CSV table of C-alpha atoms in Angstrom, one decimal:
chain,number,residue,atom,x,y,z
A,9,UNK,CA,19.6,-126.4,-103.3
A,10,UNK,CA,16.3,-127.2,-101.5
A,11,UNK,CA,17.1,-128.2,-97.1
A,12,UNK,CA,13.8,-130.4,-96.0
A,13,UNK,CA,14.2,-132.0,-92.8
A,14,UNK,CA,11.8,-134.3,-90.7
A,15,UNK,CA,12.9,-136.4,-88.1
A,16,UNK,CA,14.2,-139.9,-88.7
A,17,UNK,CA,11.6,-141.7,-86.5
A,18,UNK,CA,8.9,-141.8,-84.0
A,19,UNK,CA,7.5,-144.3,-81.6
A,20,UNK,CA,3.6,-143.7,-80.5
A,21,UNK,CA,1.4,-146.3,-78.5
A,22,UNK,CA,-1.7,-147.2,-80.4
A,23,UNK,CA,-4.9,-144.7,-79.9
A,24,UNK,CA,-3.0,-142.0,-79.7
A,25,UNK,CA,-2.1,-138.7,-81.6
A,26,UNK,CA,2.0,-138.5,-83.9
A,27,UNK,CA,3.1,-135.0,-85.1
A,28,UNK,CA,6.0,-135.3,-87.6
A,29,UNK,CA,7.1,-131.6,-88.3
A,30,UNK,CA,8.8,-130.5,-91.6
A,31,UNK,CA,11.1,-127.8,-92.0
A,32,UNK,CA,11.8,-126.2,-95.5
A,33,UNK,CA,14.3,-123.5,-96.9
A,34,UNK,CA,13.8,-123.3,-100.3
A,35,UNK,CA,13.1,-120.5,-103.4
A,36,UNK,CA,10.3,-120.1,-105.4
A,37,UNK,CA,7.4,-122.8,-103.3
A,38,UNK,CA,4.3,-123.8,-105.4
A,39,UNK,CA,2.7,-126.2,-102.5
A,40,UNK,CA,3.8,-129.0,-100.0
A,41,UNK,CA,2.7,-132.5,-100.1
A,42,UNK,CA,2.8,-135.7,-97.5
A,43,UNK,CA,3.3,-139.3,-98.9
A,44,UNK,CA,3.1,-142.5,-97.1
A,45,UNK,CA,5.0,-145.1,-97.4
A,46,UNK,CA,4.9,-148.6,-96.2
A,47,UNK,CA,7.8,-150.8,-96.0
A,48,UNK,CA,8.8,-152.2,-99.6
A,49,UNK,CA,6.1,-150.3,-101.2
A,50,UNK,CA,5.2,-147.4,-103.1
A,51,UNK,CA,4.5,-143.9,-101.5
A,52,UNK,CA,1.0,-142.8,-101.6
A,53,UNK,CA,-0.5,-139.7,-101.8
A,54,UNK,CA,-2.2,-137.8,-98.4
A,55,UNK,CA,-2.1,-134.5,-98.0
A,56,UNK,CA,-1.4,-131.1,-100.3
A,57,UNK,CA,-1.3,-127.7,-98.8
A,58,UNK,CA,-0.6,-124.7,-101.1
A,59,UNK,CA,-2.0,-121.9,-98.3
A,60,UNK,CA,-1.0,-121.5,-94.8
A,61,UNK,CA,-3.3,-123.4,-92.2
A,62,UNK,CA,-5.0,-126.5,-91.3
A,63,UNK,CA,-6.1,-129.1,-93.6
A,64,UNK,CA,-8.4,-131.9,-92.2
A,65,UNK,CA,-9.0,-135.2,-93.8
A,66,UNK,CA,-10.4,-138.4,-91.4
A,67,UNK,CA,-7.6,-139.1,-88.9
A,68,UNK,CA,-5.0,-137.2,-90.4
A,69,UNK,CA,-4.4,-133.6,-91.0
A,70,UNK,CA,-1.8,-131.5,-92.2
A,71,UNK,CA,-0.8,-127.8,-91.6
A,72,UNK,CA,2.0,-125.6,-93.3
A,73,UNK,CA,2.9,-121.9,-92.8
A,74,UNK,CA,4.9,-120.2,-95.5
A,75,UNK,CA,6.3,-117.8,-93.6
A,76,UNK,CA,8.0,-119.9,-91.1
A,77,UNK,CA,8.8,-122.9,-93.9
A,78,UNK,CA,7.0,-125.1,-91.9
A,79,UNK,CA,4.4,-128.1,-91.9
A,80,UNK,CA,3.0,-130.5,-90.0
A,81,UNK,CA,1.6,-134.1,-90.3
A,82,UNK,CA,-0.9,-134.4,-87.5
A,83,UNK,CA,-1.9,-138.5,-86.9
A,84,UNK,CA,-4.5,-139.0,-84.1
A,85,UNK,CA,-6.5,-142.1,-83.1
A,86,UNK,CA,-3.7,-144.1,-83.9
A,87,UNK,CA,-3.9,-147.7,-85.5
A,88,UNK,CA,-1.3,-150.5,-86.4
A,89,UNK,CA,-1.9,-150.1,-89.7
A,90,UNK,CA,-0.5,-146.5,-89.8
A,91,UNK,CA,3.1,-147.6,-88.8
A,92,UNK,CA,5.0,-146.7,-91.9
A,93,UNK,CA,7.1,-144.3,-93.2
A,94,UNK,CA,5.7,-140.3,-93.7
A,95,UNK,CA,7.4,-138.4,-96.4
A,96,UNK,CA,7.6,-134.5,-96.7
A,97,UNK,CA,7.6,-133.2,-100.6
A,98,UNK,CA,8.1,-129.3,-101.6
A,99,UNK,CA,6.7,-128.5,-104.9
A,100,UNK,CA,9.5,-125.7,-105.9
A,101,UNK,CA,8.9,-123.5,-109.3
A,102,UNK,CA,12.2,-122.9,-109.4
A,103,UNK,CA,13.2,-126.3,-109.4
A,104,UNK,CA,11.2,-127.0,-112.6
A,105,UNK,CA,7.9,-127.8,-110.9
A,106,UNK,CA,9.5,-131.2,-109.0
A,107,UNK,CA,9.1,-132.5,-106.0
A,108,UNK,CA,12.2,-132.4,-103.8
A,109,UNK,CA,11.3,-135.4,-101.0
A,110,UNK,CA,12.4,-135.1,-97.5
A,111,UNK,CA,14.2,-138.7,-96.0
A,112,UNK,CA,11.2,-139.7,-94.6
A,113,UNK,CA,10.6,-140.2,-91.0
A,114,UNK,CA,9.5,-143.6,-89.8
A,115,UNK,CA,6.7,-144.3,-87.5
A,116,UNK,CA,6.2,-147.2,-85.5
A,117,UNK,CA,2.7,-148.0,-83.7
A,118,UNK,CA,3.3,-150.1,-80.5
A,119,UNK,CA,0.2,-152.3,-78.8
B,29,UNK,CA,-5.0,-152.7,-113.6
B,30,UNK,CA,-2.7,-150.3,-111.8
B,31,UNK,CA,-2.2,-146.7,-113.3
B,32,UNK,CA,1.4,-146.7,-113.3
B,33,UNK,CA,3.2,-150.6,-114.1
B,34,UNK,CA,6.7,-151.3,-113.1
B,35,UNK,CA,8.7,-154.5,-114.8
B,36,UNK,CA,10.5,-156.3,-113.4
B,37,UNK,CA,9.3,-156.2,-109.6
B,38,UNK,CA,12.7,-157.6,-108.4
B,39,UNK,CA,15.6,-158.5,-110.2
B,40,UNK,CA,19.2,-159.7,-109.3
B,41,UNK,CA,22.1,-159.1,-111.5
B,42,UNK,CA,25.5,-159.4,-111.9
B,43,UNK,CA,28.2,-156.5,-112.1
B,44,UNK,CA,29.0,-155.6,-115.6
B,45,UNK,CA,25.4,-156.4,-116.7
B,46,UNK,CA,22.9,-154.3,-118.7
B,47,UNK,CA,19.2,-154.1,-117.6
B,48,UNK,CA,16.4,-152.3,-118.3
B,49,UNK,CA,13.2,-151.5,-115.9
B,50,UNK,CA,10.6,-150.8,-118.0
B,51,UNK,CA,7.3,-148.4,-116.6
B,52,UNK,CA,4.2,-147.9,-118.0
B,53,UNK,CA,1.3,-145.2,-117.4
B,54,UNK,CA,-2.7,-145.5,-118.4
B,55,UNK,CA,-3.3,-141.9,-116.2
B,56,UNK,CA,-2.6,-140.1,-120.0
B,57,UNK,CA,0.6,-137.8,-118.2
B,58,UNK,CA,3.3,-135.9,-120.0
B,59,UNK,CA,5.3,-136.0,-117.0
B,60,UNK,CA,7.5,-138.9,-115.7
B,61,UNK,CA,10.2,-139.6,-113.5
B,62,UNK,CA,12.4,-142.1,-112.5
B,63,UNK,CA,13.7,-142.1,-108.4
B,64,UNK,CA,15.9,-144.3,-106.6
B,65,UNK,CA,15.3,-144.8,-103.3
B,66,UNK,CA,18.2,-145.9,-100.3
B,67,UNK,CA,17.6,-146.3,-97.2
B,68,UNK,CA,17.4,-143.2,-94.9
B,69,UNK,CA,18.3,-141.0,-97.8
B,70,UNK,CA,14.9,-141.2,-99.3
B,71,UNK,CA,13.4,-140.4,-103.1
B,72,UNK,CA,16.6,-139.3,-105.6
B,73,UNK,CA,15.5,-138.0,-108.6
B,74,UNK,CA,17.8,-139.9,-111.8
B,75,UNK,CA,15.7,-138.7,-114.7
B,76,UNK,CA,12.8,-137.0,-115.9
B,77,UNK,CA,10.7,-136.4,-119.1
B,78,UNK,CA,8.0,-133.8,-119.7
B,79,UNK,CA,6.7,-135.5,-122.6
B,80,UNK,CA,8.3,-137.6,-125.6
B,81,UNK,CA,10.7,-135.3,-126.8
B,82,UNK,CA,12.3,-134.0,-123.5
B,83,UNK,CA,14.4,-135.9,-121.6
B,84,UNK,CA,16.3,-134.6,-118.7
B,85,UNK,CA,18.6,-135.5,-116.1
B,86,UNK,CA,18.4,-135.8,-112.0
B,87,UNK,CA,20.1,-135.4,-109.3
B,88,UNK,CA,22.1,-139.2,-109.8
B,89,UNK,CA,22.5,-139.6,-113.4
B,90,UNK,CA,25.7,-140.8,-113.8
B,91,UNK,CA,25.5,-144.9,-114.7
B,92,UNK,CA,22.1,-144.7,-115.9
B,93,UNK,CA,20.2,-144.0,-118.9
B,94,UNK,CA,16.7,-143.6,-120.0
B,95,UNK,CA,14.4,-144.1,-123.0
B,96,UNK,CA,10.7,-142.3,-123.7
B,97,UNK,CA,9.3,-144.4,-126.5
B,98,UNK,CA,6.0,-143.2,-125.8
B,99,UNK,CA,3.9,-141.1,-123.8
B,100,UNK,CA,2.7,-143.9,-121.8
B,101,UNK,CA,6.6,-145.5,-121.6
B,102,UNK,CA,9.6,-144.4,-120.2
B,103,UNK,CA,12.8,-147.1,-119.6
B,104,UNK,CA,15.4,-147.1,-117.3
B,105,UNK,CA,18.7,-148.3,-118.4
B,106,UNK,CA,21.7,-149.1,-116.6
B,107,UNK,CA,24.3,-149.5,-118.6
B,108,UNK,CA,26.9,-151.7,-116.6
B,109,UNK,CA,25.2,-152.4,-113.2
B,110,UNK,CA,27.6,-151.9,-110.1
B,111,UNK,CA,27.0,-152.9,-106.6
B,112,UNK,CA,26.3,-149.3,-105.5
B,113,UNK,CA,23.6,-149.3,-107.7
B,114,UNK,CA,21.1,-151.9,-105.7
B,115,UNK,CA,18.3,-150.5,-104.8
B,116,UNK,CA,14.4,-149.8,-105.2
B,117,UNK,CA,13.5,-148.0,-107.6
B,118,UNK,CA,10.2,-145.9,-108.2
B,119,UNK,CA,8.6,-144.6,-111.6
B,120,UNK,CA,5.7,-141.9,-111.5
B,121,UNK,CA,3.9,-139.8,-113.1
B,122,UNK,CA,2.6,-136.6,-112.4
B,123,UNK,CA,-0.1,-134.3,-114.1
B,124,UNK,CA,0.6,-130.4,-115.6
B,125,UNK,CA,0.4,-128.7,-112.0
B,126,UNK,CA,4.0,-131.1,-111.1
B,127,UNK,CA,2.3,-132.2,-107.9
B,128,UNK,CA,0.0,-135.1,-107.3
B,129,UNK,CA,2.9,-137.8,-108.1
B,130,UNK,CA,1.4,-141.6,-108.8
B,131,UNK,CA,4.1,-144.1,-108.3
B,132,UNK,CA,4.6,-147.7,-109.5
B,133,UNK,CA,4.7,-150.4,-106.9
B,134,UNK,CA,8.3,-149.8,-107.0
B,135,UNK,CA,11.5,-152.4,-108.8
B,136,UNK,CA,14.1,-154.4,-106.2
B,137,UNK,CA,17.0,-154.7,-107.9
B,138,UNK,CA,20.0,-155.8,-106.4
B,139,UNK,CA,23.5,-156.4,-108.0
B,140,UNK,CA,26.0,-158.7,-107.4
């Protein structure tokens, strides 16, 4: 079976910088993606990292190493808007090219 | 018009009863999947379909059932609806690669 784990949830004051970390064990990894997900809707795509380091995209950027089954979801300049849940996704070849999802970890933006 | 289309987007049922959710896709995908989603246990695969001819089962199975009538369509039945079966539940799709999921807006369904 396929172990992802993020925290549950996180508190951040507005303007300033969330890291939800993701841990991994799994077998045969083809690339690791982060969904968000606001209440009562449906995830949406924001991040894909097949290669170990840093990817950058506006306020958020995400960072995985292979090695240490680890990534990273890196929020900065926090905004109201971004309070939501962050899902963690392994892409596994051995699982049949699925996604396994982590349980999420929520993230609330206070004023 | 949204890529991936979920019916119905909430529904409330009673124990015994048969439904269907129904999803639809215009992105042209083989691959589709049906997830359930509770709370703090996140996305639980039930079934999946690589394209019309290949149907295969999930993590959560048991109690449901599914239908691929087309490349673009791929039901979700559940045969006698129990409690433990309310929910929201998610269709996507995904292209060749597996990755890169795009999900329907998502069907409440609660039974009573």
């Amino acid at each position: 079976g396929q172990n992802i784990d993020q925290p549950t949830e996180m508190t951040a004051t507005e303007g300033a910088i969330v890291q939800i970390n993701c841990t991994y064990q799994t077998s045969g990894f083809n690339g690791l993606f982060w969904y968000q997900q606001h209440a009562g809707e449906a995830p949406t795509f924001l991040s894909y990292n097949v290669l170990d380091g840093l990817e950058e995209k506006g306020r958020f950027s995400s960072f995985l190493s292979r090695s240490k089954g680890y990534s990273y979801l890196l929020l900065k300049e926090l905004q109201m808007k971004d309070s939501a849940s962050y899902l963690c996704a392994v892409l596994l070849r051995s699982n049949d090219y699925k996604l396994s999802f982590g349980a999420g970890t929520t993230v609330t933006v206070r004023a | 018009d949204a890529d991936v289309t979920q019916t119905p987007r909430n529904r409330i049922t009673k124990t015994g009863k048969r439904i269907m959710l129904e999803c639809s896709q215009t992105k042209g995908h083989d691959r589709m999947y049906w997830y359930r989603q509770d709370p703090g246990l996140g996305l639980q695969l039930i079934y999946y379909s690589f394209d019309v001819k290949d149907i295969n089962k999930g993590e959560i199975s048991d109690g449901y059932s599914v239908s691929r009538q087309a490349q673009a369509k791929f039901s979700l039945s559940l045969e006698s609806a129990i409690p433990n079966q309310t929910a929201l539940y998610f269709c996507a799709t995904s292209d060749p690669s597996g990755g890169g999921y795009t999900f329907g807006s998502g069907t409440r369904l609660t039974v009573v």
